[in-house]
PDB file of C-alpha atoms in Angstrom:
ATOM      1  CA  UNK B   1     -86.062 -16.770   2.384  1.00  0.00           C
ATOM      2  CA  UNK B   2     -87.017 -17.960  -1.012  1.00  0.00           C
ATOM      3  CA  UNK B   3     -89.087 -21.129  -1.595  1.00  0.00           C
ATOM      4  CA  UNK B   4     -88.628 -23.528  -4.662  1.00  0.00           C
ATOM      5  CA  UNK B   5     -89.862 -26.596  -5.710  1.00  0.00           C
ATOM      6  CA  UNK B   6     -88.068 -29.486  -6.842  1.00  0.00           C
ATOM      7  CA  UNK B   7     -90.260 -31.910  -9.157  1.00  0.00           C
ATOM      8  CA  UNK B   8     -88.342 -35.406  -9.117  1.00  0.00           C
ATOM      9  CA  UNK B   9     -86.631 -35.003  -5.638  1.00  0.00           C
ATOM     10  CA  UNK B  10     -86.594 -38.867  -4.892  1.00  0.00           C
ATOM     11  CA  UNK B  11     -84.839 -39.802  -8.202  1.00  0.00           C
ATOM     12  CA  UNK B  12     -80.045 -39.819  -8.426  1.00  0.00           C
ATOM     13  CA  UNK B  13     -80.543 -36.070  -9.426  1.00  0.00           C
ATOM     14  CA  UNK B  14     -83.681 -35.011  -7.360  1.00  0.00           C
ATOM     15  CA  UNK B  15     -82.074 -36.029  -4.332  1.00  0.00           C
ATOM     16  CA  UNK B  16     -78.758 -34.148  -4.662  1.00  0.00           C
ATOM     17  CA  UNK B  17     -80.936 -31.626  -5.772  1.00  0.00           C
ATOM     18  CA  UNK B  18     -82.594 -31.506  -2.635  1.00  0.00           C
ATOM     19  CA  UNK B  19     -79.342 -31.466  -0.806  1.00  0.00           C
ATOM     20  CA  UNK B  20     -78.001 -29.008  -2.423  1.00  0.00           C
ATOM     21  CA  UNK B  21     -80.634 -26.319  -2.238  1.00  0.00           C
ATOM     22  CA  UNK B  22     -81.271 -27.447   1.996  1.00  0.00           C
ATOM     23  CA  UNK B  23     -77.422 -26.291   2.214  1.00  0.00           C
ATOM     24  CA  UNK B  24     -78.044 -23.561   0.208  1.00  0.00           C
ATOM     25  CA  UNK B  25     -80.456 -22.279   2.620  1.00  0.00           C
ATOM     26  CA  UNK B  26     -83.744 -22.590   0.108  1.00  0.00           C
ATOM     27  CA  UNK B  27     -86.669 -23.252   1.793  1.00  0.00           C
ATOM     28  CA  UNK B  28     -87.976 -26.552  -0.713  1.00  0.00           C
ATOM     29  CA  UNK B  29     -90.996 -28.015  -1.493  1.00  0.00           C
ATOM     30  CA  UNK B  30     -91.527 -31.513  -2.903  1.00  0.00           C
ATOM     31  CA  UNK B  31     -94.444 -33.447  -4.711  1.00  0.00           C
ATOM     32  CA  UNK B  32     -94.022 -36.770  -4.268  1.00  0.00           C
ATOM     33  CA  UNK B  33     -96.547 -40.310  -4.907  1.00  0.00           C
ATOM     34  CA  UNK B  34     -94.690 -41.543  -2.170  1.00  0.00           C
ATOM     35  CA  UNK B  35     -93.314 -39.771   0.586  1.00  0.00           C
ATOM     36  CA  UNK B  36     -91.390 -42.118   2.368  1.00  0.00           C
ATOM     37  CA  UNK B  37     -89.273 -42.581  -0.589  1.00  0.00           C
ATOM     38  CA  UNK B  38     -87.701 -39.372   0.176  1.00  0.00           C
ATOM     39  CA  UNK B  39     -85.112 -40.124   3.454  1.00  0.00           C
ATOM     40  CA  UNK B  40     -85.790 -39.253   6.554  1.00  0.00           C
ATOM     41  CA  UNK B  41     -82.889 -36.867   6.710  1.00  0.00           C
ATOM     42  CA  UNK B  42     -84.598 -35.070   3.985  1.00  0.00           C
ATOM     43  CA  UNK B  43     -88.214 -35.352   4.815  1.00  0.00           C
ATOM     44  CA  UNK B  44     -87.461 -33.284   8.473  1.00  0.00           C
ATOM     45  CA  UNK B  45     -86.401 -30.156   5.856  1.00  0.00           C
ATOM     46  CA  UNK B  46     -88.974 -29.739   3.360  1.00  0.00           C
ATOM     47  CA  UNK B  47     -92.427 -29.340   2.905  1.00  0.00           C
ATOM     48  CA  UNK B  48     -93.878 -32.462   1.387  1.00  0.00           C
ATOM     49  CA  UNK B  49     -96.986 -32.172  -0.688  1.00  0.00           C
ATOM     50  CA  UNK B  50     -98.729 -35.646  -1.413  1.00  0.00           C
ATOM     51  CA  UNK B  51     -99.916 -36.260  -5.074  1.00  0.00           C
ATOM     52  CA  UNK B  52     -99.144 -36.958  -8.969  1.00  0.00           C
ATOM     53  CA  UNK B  53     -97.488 -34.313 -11.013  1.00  0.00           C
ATOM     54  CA  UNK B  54    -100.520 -35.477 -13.876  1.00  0.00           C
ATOM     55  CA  UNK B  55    -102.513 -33.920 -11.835  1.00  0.00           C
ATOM     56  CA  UNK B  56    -103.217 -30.196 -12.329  1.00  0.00           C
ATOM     57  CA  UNK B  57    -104.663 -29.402  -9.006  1.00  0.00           C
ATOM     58  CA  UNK B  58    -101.719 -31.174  -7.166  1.00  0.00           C
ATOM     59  CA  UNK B  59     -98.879 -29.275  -9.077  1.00  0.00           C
ATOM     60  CA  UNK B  60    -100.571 -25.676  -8.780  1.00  0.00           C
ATOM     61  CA  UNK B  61    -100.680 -26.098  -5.133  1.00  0.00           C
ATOM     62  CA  UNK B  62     -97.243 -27.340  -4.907  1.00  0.00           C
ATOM     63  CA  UNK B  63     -96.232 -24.308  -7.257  1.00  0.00           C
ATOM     64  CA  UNK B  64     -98.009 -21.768  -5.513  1.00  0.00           C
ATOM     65  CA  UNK B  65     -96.265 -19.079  -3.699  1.00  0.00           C
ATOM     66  CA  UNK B  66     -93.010 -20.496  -4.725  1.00  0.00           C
ATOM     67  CA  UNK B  67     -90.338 -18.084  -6.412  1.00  0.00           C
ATOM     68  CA  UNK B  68     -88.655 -20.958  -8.923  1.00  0.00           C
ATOM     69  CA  UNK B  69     -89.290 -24.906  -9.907  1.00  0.00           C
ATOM     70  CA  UNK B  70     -86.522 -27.651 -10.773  1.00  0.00           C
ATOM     71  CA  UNK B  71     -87.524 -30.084 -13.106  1.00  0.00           C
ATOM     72  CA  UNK B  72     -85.441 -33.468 -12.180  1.00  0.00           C
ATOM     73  CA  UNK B  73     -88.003 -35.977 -13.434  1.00  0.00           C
ATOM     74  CA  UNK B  74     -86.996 -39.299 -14.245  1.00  0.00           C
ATOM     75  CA  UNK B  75     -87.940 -43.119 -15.730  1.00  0.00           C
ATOM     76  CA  UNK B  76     -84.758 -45.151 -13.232  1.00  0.00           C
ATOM     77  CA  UNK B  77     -83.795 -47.511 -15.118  1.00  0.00           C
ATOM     78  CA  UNK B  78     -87.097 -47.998 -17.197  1.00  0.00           C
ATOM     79  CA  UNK B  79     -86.220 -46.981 -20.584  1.00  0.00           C
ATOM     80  CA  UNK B  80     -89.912 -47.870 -22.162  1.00  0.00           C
ATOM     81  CA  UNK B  81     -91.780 -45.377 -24.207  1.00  0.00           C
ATOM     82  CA  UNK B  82     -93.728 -42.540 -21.794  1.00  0.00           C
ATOM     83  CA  UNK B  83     -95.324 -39.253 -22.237  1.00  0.00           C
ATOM     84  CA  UNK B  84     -95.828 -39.236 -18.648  1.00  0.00           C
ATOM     85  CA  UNK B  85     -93.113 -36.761 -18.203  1.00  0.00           C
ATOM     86  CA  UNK B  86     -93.810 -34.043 -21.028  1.00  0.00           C
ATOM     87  CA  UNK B  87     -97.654 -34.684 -19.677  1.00  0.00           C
ATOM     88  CA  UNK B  88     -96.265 -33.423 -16.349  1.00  0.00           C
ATOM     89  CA  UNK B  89     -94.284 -30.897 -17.775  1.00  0.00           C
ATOM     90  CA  UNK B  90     -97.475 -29.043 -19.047  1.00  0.00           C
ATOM     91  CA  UNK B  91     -98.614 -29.199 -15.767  1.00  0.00           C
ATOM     92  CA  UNK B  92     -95.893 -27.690 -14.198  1.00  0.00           C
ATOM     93  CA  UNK B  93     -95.559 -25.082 -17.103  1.00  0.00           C
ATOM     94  CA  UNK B  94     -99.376 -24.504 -16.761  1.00  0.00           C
ATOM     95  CA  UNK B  95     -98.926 -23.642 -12.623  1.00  0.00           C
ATOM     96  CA  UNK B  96     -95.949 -21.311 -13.398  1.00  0.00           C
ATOM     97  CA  UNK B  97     -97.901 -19.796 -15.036  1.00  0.00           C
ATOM     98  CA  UNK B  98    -100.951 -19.327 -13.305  1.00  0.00           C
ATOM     99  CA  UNK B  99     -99.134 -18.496  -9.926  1.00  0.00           C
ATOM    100  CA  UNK B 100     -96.988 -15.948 -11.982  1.00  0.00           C
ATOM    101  CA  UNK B 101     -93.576 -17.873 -11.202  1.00  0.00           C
ATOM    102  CA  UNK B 102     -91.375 -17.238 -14.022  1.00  0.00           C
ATOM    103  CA  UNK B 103     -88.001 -19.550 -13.308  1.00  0.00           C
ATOM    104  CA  UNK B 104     -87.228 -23.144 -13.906  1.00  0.00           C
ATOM    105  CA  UNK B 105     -83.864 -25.359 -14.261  1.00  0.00           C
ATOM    106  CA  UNK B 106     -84.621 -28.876 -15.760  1.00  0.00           C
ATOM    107  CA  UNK B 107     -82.264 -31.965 -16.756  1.00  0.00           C
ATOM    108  CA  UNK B 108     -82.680 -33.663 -20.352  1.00  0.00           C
ATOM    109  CA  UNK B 109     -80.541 -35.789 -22.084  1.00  0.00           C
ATOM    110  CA  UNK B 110     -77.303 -35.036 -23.613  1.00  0.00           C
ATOM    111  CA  UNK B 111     -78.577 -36.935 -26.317  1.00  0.00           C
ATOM    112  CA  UNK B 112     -80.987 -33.599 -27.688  1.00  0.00           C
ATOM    113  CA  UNK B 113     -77.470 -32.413 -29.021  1.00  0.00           C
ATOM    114  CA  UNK B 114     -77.161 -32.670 -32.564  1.00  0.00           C
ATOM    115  CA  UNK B 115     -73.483 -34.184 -32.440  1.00  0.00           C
ATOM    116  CA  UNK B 116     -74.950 -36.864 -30.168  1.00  0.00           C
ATOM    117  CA  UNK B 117     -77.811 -37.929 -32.265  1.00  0.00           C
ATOM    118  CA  UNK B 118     -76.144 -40.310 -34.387  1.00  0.00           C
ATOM    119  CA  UNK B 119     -74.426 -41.912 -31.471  1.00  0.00           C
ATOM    120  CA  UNK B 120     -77.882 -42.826 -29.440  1.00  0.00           C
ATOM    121  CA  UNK B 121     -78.133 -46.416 -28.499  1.00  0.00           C
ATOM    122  CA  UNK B 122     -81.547 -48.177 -29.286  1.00  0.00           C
ATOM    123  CA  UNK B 123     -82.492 -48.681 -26.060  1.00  0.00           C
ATOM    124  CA  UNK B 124     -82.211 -44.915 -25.159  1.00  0.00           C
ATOM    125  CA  UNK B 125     -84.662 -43.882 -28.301  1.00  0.00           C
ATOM    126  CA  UNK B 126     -87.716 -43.632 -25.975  1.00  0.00           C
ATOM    127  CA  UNK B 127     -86.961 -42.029 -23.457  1.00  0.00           C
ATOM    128  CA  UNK B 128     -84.704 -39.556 -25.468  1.00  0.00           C
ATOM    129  CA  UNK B 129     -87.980 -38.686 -27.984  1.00  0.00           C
ATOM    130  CA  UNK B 130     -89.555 -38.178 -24.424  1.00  0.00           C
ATOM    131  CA  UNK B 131     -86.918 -35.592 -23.248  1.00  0.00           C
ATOM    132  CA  UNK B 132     -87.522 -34.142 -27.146  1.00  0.00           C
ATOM    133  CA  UNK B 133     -90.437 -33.647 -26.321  1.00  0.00           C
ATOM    134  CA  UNK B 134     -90.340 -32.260 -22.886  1.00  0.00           C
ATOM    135  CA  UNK B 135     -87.866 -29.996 -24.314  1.00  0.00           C
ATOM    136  CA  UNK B 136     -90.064 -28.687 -26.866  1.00  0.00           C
ATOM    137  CA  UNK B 137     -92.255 -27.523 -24.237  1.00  0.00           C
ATOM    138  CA  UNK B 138     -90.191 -25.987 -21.993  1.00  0.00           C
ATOM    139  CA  UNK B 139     -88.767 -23.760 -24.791  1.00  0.00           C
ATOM    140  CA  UNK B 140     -91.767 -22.394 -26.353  1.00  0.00           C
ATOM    141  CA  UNK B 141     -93.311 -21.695 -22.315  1.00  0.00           C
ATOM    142  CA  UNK B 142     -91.878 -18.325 -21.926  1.00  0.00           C
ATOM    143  CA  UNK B 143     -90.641 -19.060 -19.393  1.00  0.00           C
ATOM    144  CA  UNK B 144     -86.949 -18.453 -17.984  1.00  0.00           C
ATOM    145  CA  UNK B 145     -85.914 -21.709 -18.063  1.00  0.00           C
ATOM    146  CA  UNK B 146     -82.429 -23.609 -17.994  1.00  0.00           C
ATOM    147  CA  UNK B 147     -82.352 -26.893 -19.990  1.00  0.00           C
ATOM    148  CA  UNK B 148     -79.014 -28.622 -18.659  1.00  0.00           C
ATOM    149  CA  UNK B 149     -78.486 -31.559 -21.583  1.00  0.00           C
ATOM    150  CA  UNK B 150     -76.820 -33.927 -19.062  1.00  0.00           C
ATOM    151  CA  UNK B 151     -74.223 -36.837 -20.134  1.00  0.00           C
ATOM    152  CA  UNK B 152     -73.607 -39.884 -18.402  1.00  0.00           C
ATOM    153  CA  UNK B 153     -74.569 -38.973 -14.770  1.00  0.00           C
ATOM    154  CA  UNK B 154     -71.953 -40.927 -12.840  1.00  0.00           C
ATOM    155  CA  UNK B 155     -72.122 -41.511  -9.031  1.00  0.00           C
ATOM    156  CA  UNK B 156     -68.844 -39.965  -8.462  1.00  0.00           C
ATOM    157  CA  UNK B 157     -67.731 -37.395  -5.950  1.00  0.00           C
ATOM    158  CA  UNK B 158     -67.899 -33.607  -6.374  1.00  0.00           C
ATOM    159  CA  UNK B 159     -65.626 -31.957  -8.388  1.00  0.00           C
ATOM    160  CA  UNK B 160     -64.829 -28.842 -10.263  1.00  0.00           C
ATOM    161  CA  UNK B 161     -67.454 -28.500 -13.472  1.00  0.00           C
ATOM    162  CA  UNK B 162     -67.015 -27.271 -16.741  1.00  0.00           C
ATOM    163  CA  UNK B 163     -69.920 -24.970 -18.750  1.00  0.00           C
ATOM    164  CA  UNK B 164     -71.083 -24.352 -22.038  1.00  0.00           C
ATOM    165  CA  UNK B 165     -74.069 -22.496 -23.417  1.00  0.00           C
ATOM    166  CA  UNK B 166     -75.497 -24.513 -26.313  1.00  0.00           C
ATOM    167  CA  UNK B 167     -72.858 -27.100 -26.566  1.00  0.00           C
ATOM    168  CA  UNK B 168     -72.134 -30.322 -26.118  1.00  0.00           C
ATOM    169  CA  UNK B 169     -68.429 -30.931 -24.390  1.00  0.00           C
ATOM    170  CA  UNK B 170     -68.147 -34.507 -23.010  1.00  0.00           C
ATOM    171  CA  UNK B 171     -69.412 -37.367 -21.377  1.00  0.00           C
ATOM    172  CA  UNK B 172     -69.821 -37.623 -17.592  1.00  0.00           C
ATOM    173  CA  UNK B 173     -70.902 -35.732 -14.650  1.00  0.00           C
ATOM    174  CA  UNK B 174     -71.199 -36.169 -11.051  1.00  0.00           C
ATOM    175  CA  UNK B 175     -74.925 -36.384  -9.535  1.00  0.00           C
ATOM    176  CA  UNK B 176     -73.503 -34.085  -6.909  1.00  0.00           C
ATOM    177  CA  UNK B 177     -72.062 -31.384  -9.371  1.00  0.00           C
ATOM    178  CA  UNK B 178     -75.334 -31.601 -11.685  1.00  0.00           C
ATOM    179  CA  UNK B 179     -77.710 -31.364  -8.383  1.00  0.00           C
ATOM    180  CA  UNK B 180     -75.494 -28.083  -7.514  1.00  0.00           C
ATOM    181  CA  UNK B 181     -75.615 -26.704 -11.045  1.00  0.00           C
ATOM    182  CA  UNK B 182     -79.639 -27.038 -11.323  1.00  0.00           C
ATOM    183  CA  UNK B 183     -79.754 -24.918  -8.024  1.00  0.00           C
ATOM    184  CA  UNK B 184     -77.223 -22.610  -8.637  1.00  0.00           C
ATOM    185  CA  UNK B 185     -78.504 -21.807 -12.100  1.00  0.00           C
ATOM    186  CA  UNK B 186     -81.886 -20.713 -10.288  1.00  0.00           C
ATOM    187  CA  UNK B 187     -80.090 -17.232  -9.260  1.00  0.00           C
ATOM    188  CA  UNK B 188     -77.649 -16.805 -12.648  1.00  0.00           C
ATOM    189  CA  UNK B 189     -79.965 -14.985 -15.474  1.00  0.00           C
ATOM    190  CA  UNK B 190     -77.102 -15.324 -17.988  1.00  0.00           C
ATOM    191  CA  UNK B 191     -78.151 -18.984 -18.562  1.00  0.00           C
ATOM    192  CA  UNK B 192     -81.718 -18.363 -19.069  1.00  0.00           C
ATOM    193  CA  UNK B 193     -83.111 -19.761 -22.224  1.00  0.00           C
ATOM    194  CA  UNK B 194     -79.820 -21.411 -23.496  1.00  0.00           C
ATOM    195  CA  UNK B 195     -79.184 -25.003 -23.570  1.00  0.00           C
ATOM    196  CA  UNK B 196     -75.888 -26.077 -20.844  1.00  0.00           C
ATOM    197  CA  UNK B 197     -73.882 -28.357 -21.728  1.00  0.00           C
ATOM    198  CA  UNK B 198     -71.802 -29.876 -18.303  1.00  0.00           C
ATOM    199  CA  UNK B 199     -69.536 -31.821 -17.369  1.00  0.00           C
ATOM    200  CA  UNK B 200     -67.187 -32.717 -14.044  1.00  0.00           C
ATOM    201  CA  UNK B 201     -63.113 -32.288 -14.568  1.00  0.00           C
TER     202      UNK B 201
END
């Protein structure tokens, strides 16, 4: 059974995330600061590794012996200006590396689309220049990755998505639906290195 790791699992996404690859039948792995943030419904079915994902050490072992990573890192509601997340994201791009794992879904900002960039409120320049930057490094890794531009991510029910390589089509999808996707995506190679834009119907 294959293991992954899910980077972010406590945050809206990370935790349908989780869900979503428990029901899928992935055996998951999880680096939290805090591991009682994650519920206790949750906590029984993974394997919880203790630590900071700025620290190398911390995310090589949680890597390790792993067969794909999800990259659901978030600020909440704190829109000030970070690099803790791209500093992260080298660390996680570093591990893949080094423990030769080779796939990785992560959720940016539907903002990184060109048609969106003149519509990006002030308050969202920060952390958008942050996922700017975290995509940056996720293309030039090598890597197999899927960068899912998200819109609005709306706590809404399931419901049937729509896809699109490299494009932006509308504004809202369910946390339940993008969880799904970044799991699903894991296993379909014809989304590797493209840009997806979603959305729920």
């Amino acid at each position: 059974m294959a293991t992954i790791v899910i980077f972010g699992a406590t945050g809206m996404t990370g935790l349908c995330v989780t869900e979503a690859a428990i029901k899928k039948g992935l055996v998951v792995r999880v680096l939290l600061r805090d591991p009682s943030k994650l519920p206790e419904s949750l906590s029984k079915q993974v394997e919880t590794i203790k630590g900071n994902i700025l620290n190398y050490d911390d995310v090589l072992k949680t890597v390790q012996g792993t067969s794909a990573v999800i990259v659901a890192l978030g600020t909440g509601n704190d829109l000030k200006p970070t690099t803790d997340l791209s500093e992260g994201l080298k660390n996680i791009v570093k591990a893949m590396k080094e423990a030769n794992v080779e796939v990785v879904t992560i959720c940016l900002s539907a903002f990184l689309f060109d048609v969106m960039s003149d519509r990006l409120p002030p308050r969202f320049k920060d952390i958008t220049e942050e996922h700017r930057r975290m995509y940056e490094i996720i293309k030039d890794s090598g890597l197999k990755y899927v960068a899912v531009f998200a819109p609005h991510i709306a706590d809404q029910p399931s419901s049937t998505i729509q896809v699109e390589l490299d494009k932006y089509i509308g504004r809202v999808v369910s946390k339940y639906d993008l969880g799904q996707f970044l799991v699903d995506a894991i296993s379909q190679p014809n989304y590797y290195r493209h840009v997806i834009g979603i959305i729920s119907k």
